[in-house]
Every structure is written in structure tokens, then in C-alpha cells.
Tab-separated table of C-alpha atoms in Angstrom:
chain	number	residue	atom	x	y	z
A	1363	MET	CA	-0.054	0.011	-0.037
A	1364	PRO	CA	1.307	3.452	-0.858
A	1365	PRO	CA	2.206	5.937	1.849
A	1366	PRO	CA	-0.725	8.173	2.743
A	1367	CYS	CA	-0.736	11.914	1.264
A	1368	ILE	CA	-1.286	14.716	3.488
A	1369	HIS	CA	-4.640	16.263	2.230
A	1370	GLY	CA	-5.794	19.677	3.749
A	1371	CYS	CA	-6.089	23.197	3.869
A	1372	GLY	CA	-8.627	25.601	3.813
A	1373	TYR	CA	-12.118	25.664	5.185
A	1374	PRO	CA	-14.350	23.609	5.225
A	1375	GLU	CA	-11.735	20.844	5.117
A	1376	SER	CA	-8.880	19.933	7.580
A	1377	ALA	CA	-5.429	18.658	7.338
A	1378	LEU	CA	-5.639	14.923	7.644
A	1379	GLN	CA	-3.900	11.615	6.518
A	1380	ARG	CA	-5.591	10.280	3.656
A	1381	ASP	CA	-4.950	6.951	1.646
A	1382	LEU	CA	-5.250	7.844	-1.874
A	1383	PRO	CA	-5.122	4.958	-4.292
A	1384	GLY	CA	-2.681	4.458	-7.056
A	1385	GLU	CA	-2.140	7.200	-9.493
A	1386	ALA	CA	-3.934	9.873	-7.374
A	1387	CYS	CA	-1.425	9.466	-4.420
A	1388	GLU	CA	1.499	9.201	-6.884
A	1389	TYR	CA	0.624	12.470	-8.621
A	1390	GLY	CA	-0.643	14.193	-5.395
A	1391	CYS	CA	2.562	13.547	-3.352
A	1392	ALA	CA	4.673	14.483	-6.482
A	1393	ILE	CA	3.091	17.912	-6.805
A	1394	GLY	CA	3.608	18.611	-3.078
A	1395	PHE	CA	1.385	20.490	-0.918
A	1396	VAL	CA	2.774	24.125	-1.466
A	1397	ALA	CA	2.264	23.814	-5.372
A	1398	SER	CA	-1.231	22.244	-4.851
A	1399	TYR	CA	-2.333	25.256	-2.379
A	1400	GLY	CA	-0.718	27.686	-4.920
A	1401	VAL	CA	-2.734	26.320	-7.572
A	1402	LEU	CA	-5.962	26.685	-5.615
A	1403	VAL	CA	-4.974	30.258	-4.718
A	1404	LEU	CA	-4.528	31.144	-8.317
A	1405	VAL	CA	-8.093	29.933	-9.086
A	1406	GLN	CA	-9.319	32.215	-6.202
A	1407	ALA	CA	-7.738	35.015	-7.769
A	1408	ALA	CA	-8.889	34.132	-11.183
A	1409	LEU	CA	-12.543	33.961	-9.972
A	1410	VAL	CA	-12.133	37.669	-8.946
A	1411	PHE	CA	-11.219	38.553	-12.405
A	1412	ALA	CA	-14.437	36.881	-14.007
A	1413	PRO	CA	-16.574	39.588	-15.558
A	1414	GLY	CA	-20.414	39.614	-14.762
A	1415	ARG	CA	-23.536	41.782	-15.208
A	1416	PRO	CA	-26.118	39.866	-13.301
A	1417	ARG	CA	-29.657	40.550	-14.294
A	1418	ARG	CA	-31.827	42.288	-11.321
A	1419	LEU	CA	-34.443	39.882	-10.195
A	1420	VAL	CA	-35.469	41.522	-6.965
A	1421	SER	CA	-33.786	44.012	-4.557
A	1422	SER	CA	-33.783	42.746	-0.961
A	1423	ARG	CA	-31.340	44.119	1.446
A	1424	GLY	CA	-32.199	41.250	3.863
A	1425	LEU	CA	-31.100	38.544	1.514
A	1426	GLY	CA	-27.887	40.427	0.499
A	1427	LEU	CA	-26.852	40.487	4.093
A	1428	THR	CA	-27.914	36.956	5.040
A	1429	ILE	CA	-27.493	34.587	1.913
A	1430	PRO	CA	-23.755	34.093	2.103
A	1431	ALA	CA	-23.665	33.291	5.850
A	1432	ALA	CA	-26.826	31.331	5.471
A	1433	ALA	CA	-25.162	29.077	2.818
A	1434	LEU	CA	-22.229	28.354	5.384
A	1435	VAL	CA	-24.461	27.671	8.286
A	1436	ALA	CA	-26.759	25.573	6.160
A	1437	GLY	CA	-23.824	23.362	4.820
A	1438	VAL	CA	-22.348	22.837	8.079
A	1439	THR	CA	-25.836	21.887	9.782
A	1440	VAL	CA	-26.667	19.289	6.829
A	1441	ALA	CA	-23.429	17.540	7.118
A	1442	GLN	CA	-23.728	17.127	10.862
A	1443	ILE	CA	-27.214	15.215	10.423
A	1444	GLY	CA	-27.029	11.434	9.761
A	1445	GLY	CA	-26.692	10.917	6.289
A	1446	GLY	CA	-26.343	14.639	5.464
A	1447	ALA	CA	-22.687	14.236	4.213
A	1448	ASP	CA	-23.881	11.696	1.599
A	1449	PHE	CA	-26.674	13.904	0.675
A	1450	LEU	CA	-24.467	16.826	0.085
A	1451	ALA	CA	-22.056	14.665	-1.907
A	1452	ALA	CA	-25.010	13.346	-4.002
A	1453	LEU	CA	-26.158	16.805	-4.607
A	1454	ALA	CA	-22.767	18.093	-5.617
A	1455	ALA	CA	-22.408	15.526	-8.063
A	1456	VAL	CA	-25.583	16.331	-9.792
A	1457	ALA	CA	-26.044	20.061	-9.411
A	1458	THR	CA	-22.404	21.139	-9.816
A	1459	PRO	CA	-22.408	20.440	-13.761
A	1460	LEU	CA	-25.860	21.905	-14.184
A	1461	LEU	CA	-24.759	25.310	-12.273
A	1462	ALA	CA	-21.395	25.383	-14.284
A	1463	ALA	CA	-23.197	25.157	-17.481
A	1464	GLY	CA	-25.383	28.166	-16.545
A	1465	ALA	CA	-22.373	30.279	-15.375
A	1466	GLY	CA	-22.594	32.219	-18.739
A	1467	TRP	CA	-26.344	33.119	-18.571
A	1468	ALA	CA	-26.331	33.865	-14.777
A	1469	ARG	CA	-23.446	36.422	-15.321
A	1470	ASP	CA	-24.925	37.699	-18.680
A	1471	TRP	CA	-21.653	37.029	-20.569
A	1472	ARG	CA	-21.436	37.786	-24.335
A	1473	LEU	CA	-21.137	33.993	-25.082
A	1474	PRO	CA	-23.312	32.452	-22.494
A	1475	TRP	CA	-23.331	29.071	-24.080
A	1476	LEU	CA	-19.609	28.639	-23.840
A	1477	PRO	CA	-19.517	27.036	-20.321
A	1478	ALA	CA	-22.228	24.810	-21.463
A	1479	LEU	CA	-20.045	23.374	-24.042
A	1480	CYS	CA	-17.040	22.910	-21.707
A	1481	VAL	CA	-19.015	21.083	-19.002
A	1482	PRO	CA	-19.589	17.654	-20.438
A	1483	PRO	CA	-15.804	16.959	-21.170
A	1484	PHE	CA	-14.766	18.285	-17.952
A	1485	TYR	CA	-17.638	15.909	-16.183
A	1486	ALA	CA	-16.433	13.005	-18.376
A	1487	VAL	CA	-12.866	13.406	-17.252
A	1488	ALA	CA	-13.957	13.700	-13.633
A	1489	TRP	CA	-16.169	10.660	-13.719
A	1490	LEU	CA	-14.215	8.314	-15.908
A	1491	ARG	CA	-10.647	9.103	-14.521
A	1492	PRO	CA	-11.244	9.601	-10.798
A	1493	ASP	CA	-7.783	8.846	-9.696
A	1494	ALA	CA	-5.877	11.036	-12.207
A	1495	TRP	CA	-4.518	14.514	-12.002
A	1496	SER	CA	-6.956	15.570	-14.872
A	1497	SER	CA	-9.898	14.544	-12.524
A	1498	ASP	CA	-8.892	17.163	-10.062
A	1499	VAL	CA	-8.381	19.764	-12.689
A	1500	ALA	CA	-11.892	19.057	-14.083
A	1501	GLY	CA	-13.198	19.033	-10.689
A	1502	VAL	CA	-11.814	22.485	-10.004
A	1503	ALA	CA	-13.019	23.816	-13.250
A	1504	LEU	CA	-16.761	22.622	-12.656
A	1505	ILE	CA	-16.893	23.967	-9.183
A	1506	ALA	CA	-15.325	27.247	-10.002
A	1507	GLY	CA	-18.114	27.449	-12.789
A	1508	ALA	CA	-20.854	26.530	-10.335
A	1509	CYS	CA	-19.555	29.251	-8.073
A	1510	LEU	CA	-19.610	31.718	-10.810
A	1511	ALA	CA	-23.234	30.934	-11.581
A	1512	LEU	CA	-24.392	30.906	-7.934
A	1513	THR	CA	-22.867	34.292	-7.132
A	1514	GLY	CA	-24.296	35.688	-10.244
A	1515	LEU	CA	-27.832	34.629	-9.219
A	1516	VAL	CA	-27.132	35.903	-5.569
A	1517	ALA	CA	-25.903	39.418	-6.987
A	1518	GLY	CA	-29.232	39.690	-8.838
A	1519	VAL	CA	-31.389	39.540	-5.680
A	1520	ALA	CA	-29.768	42.243	-3.535
A	1521	PRO	CA	-28.156	45.612	-3.654
A	1522	ARG	CA	-24.117	45.526	-4.065
A	1523	SER	CA	-23.700	47.428	-0.783
A	1524	TRP	CA	-25.590	44.927	1.182
A	1525	LEU	CA	-23.939	42.070	-0.360
A	1526	THR	CA	-20.749	43.411	0.600
A	1527	GLY	CA	-21.828	43.354	4.092
A	1528	GLY	CA	-22.868	39.651	3.636
A	1529	LEU	CA	-19.491	39.014	2.301
A	1530	VAL	CA	-17.755	40.513	5.419
A	1531	LEU	CA	-20.289	38.555	7.618
A	1532	LEU	CA	-19.559	35.354	5.858
A	1533	VAL	CA	-15.661	35.554	6.426
A	1534	VAL	CA	-16.178	36.542	10.114
A	1535	LEU	CA	-18.458	33.547	10.580
A	1536	ASP	CA	-16.087	31.259	8.658
A	1537	VAL	CA	-13.301	32.166	10.966
A	1538	ILE	CA	-15.400	31.429	14.007
A	1539	LEU	CA	-16.510	28.139	12.794
A	1540	VAL	CA	-13.032	26.923	11.794
A	1541	TRP	CA	-11.253	28.135	14.862
A	1542	GLY	CA	-14.155	28.198	17.509
A	1543	ASP	CA	-16.480	25.341	16.837
A	1544	ARG	CA	-14.736	22.045	17.407
A	1545	GLN	CA	-17.507	20.120	15.623
A	1546	VAL	CA	-16.436	21.663	12.186
A	1547	GLU	CA	-13.453	19.522	11.725
A	1548	PRO	CA	-15.034	15.983	12.357
A	1549	THR	CA	-18.032	17.213	10.156
A	1550	MET	CA	-15.827	18.119	7.172
A	1551	ASN	CA	-13.892	14.957	7.614
A	1552	ALA	CA	-17.217	13.108	7.187
A	1553	LEU	CA	-18.079	15.074	4.057
A	1554	GLN	CA	-14.662	14.206	2.637
A	1555	ALA	CA	-15.203	10.585	3.381
A	1556	ALA	CA	-18.813	10.745	1.754
A	1557	ALA	CA	-19.275	8.718	-1.565
A	1558	PRO	CA	-21.596	9.961	-4.243
A	1559	PRO	CA	-24.143	7.770	-6.049
A	1560	THR	CA	-23.117	4.922	-8.386
A	1561	ILE	CA	-24.359	4.761	-11.986
A	1562	GLY	CA	-22.304	2.029	-13.276
A	1563	ARG	CA	-19.278	3.649	-11.481
A	1564	PRO	CA	-19.344	6.285	-8.725
A	1565	LEU	CA	-20.215	9.821	-9.839
A	1566	PRO	CA	-17.374	12.495	-9.262
A	1567	GLU	CA	-16.698	13.707	-5.911
A	1568	LEU	CA	-17.481	17.304	-6.226
A	1569	GLN	CA	-18.509	18.063	-2.604
A	1570	GLN	CA	-15.188	19.763	-2.044
A	1571	VAL	CA	-12.420	21.379	-4.084
A	1572	ASP	CA	-9.404	19.108	-4.353
A	1573	PHE	CA	-6.115	19.618	-6.188
A	1574	GLY	CA	-3.085	17.395	-5.566
A	1575	SER	CA	-2.567	17.438	-1.718
A	1576	ALA	CA	-4.686	20.450	-1.121
A	1577	THR	CA	-8.413	20.945	-0.367
A	1578	MET	CA	-10.689	23.906	-0.099
A	1579	GLY	CA	-14.528	24.219	0.403
A	1580	TRP	CA	-17.099	25.609	-2.052
A	1581	LEU	CA	-17.479	28.846	-0.160
A	1582	ASP	CA	-13.513	29.533	-0.358
A	1583	PHE	CA	-14.349	29.709	-4.093
A	1584	ALA	CA	-17.603	31.531	-3.843
A	1585	ALA	CA	-16.402	34.304	-1.888
A	1586	PRO	CA	-13.875	35.611	-4.422
A	1587	ALA	CA	-16.328	34.960	-7.128
A	1588	LEU	CA	-18.852	37.334	-5.389
A	1589	LEU	CA	-16.090	39.751	-4.619
A	1590	GLY	CA	-15.512	40.181	-8.351
A	1591	LEU	CA	-19.144	41.398	-8.740
A	1592	LEU	CA	-18.947	43.815	-5.812
A	1593	VAL	CA	-15.887	45.981	-6.905
A	1594	ARG	CA	-15.202	47.981	-9.829
A	1595	ARG	CA	-11.533	47.449	-10.096
A	1596	ARG	CA	-11.416	43.488	-10.393
A	1597	ALA	CA	-7.806	43.381	-11.320
A	1598	VAL	CA	-6.755	45.086	-8.175
A	1599	ALA	CA	-8.965	43.016	-6.146
A	1600	GLY	CA	-7.801	39.809	-7.771
A	1601	ILE	CA	-4.166	40.497	-7.391
A	1602	ALA	CA	-4.744	41.563	-3.881
A	1603	THR	CA	-6.693	38.529	-2.989
A	1604	GLY	CA	-4.097	36.046	-4.539
A	1605	LEU	CA	-1.222	37.576	-2.693
A	1606	ALA	CA	-2.969	37.731	0.602
A	1607	ALA	CA	-4.116	34.250	0.146
A	1608	GLY	CA	-0.682	32.983	-0.575
A	1609	LEU	CA	0.678	34.852	2.604
A	1610	TRP	CA	-2.284	33.721	4.670
A	1611	GLY	CA	-1.355	30.023	3.856
A	1612	LEU	CA	1.687	30.388	5.929
A	1613	LEU	CA	-0.484	29.997	9.006
A	1614	LEU	CA	-0.562	26.293	8.068
A	1615	LEU	CA	3.020	26.059	9.484
A	1616	ALA	CA	1.373	26.770	12.890
A	1617	THR	CA	-2.162	25.558	12.817
A	1618	SER	CA	-4.609	23.508	10.393
A	1619	PRO	CA	-7.182	23.833	9.440
A	1620	ILE	CA	-7.562	27.436	8.400
A	1621	ALA	CA	-10.112	29.532	7.272
A	1622	ALA	CA	-9.526	30.306	3.416
A	1623	THR	CA	-12.097	33.204	3.063
A	1624	PRO	CA	-10.380	36.012	4.827
A	1625	PRO	CA	-8.063	37.050	1.925
A	1626	VAL	CA	-11.162	38.332	0.194
A	1627	LEU	CA	-11.337	41.125	2.575
A	1628	VAL	CA	-7.814	42.310	1.506
A	1629	GLY	CA	-9.235	42.355	-2.045
A	1630	LEU	CA	-12.181	44.053	-1.036
A	1631	ILE	CA	-10.171	46.969	0.700
A	1632	ALA	CA	-7.670	47.152	-2.276
A	1633	ALA	CA	-10.278	47.771	-4.624
A	1634	ARG	CA	-12.193	50.364	-2.844
A	1635	ASN	CA	-13.561	53.120	-5.245
A	1636	LEU	CA	-11.908	56.461	-6.324
A	1637	ARG	CA	-12.934	58.236	-3.054
A	1638	GLY	CA	-11.162	55.546	-0.950
A	1639	ARG	CA	-14.423	54.070	0.650
A	1640	LEU	CA	-15.646	50.633	0.605
A	1641	PRO	CA	-18.716	49.784	-1.394
A	1642	ILE	CA	-20.903	49.270	1.717
A	1643	LEU	CA	-20.147	52.948	2.614
A	1644	SER	CA	-20.280	54.521	-0.867
A	1645	ARG	CA	-23.454	56.157	-0.302
A	1646	PRO	CA	-23.642	59.066	2.244
A	1647	LEU	CA	-26.201	58.749	4.993
A	1648	ARG	CA	-28.979	61.131	4.733
A	1649	PRO	CA	-31.387	62.187	7.378
A	1650	SER	CA	-34.850	60.857	7.063
A	1651	HIS	CA	-37.673	63.273	6.946
């Protein structure tokens, strides 16, 4: 039996010993944790760069403030229920490609059908070659596309300033759950061990973002994808987020797991508007009459 690879980093997963079969362990250990984590950081930064002009569906301040944090709480809560981790694995295996295919429409891209053309081959690779490095690449691409779609939909139901507050609240809650709630690590270990349904062979494991020997959670991709819709200077925000995430990863030398969403706050601050204010503060308060 090959030696286990260290598999971890980033919320909601934790660093742990995991036996990866055959080719998966071989390439995962060959790439190394630093390079694996670096790739995921680059994807986080790239998600901030992604353009988007979401269609306005409704305008609810309450939804903008609560949806990001509610998604985090709901995920942790469901995973703690008996069979919840398997349910999330099954949901991710089915919903991820559908969401990724709709990313172009959710963000109103000029070629909205392009992601839909890319999804089938990516999903086939993730399904038919589960132990190869190409499976991780395909899985990362599918989850990134799904996060682009979800955040595009979320941005269409709330004002930008209140979504900014919701993003900050998400980061704060993420930090609290990772470093303050001792139930998070065993819960996410169960999620990692969950197996998706089988149709001839097991469907792809898309309930978490895996690359090499590093893992991140869905919200670690959704947070920068949402950030890209909240700031005007996406390039500045993306670069700042990527650099901050790289430095933030140094915390893994002292503790594990770590929350992987805080770097988006650096991107948010770096991309403040021309008057030097954050989007949530961009409108002056006016006395009511």
C-alpha cells in the first residue's frame, strides 16, 4: 500500500492523513502541498477577475446580508445530520455541472453558451478518471463554474452594498466556525469521506475542491467569485486576494485547518472606489424626513 498523502488546507476541510489509491497518491505527493495550495490560490484570484453583469431579479437588503452566511451555516448543519454528508455529495455530483453550464447566463456573458459546451468533457474526465490529476483539474473547473453561476444569481437579488456586508459577515462566521467550533473538523472529515451515488461507477466527488494534496471548500471559491461582482477594479482585487491568500497560507505552518475566505477582505479593501471608501460605505447617510 502506498504511503498516505497529506490532504488538507482551507475551510471547510482540515489537514489529515488520507490514503489515496494508485495514481492519485502518486501525483498528489509528487506535486506537493505548497504547489497544490498555490494552484487553488490562483483559481481564487482568477474568480475575482471573472466579469459579470447579473440581471436584477429582486432587490432585497435582507437577502444580501444573510445569503452568504446562511449558505455556510446550512452546509455545516446538513453535514452534521445523519446521512447529511452523503446527501451533499450526491447533490454536488448532480448540481455542479448544471450550475457550471449556466454560468454564462447567470453572469450575462456575451457567449453564455460557452461554459455549457465545456461542462460535458470536464464532467466526463472527472467521472471516468477519478484517480488521475486530470480529474482534479476538471473538478476544480466545474466547481469554479458553479460558484460563478451561484454568485451571479445571488448578485441579482440584492443591492451591491448589502451583499458586501454579507460577504464580510461570511468571512467572520467562517473564522469563528473554523477556529471556535470543534464540531467543524469532524463534520468536514465526514463530508470528505462521503461517497456520491453510483451509476455504473461512482459519480465524481464534487462536494469539495481538491487539487493534489490541498483541499478547499465551496465557499472558499464562492467568496472571491462574489467579490468580483462587488468591486469596480477587479484586477486590483484579484491580485490583492491572490497575494493575501498566499501569505495567509503560511498560517498552516502553525495550525490546521485554517479559514480560506479572509483574503477576500484584502481584495475588497484594495479595490475600494476612487474616493477611498468601501462599497458598503459608498452612499452617504441622509437624514430621514
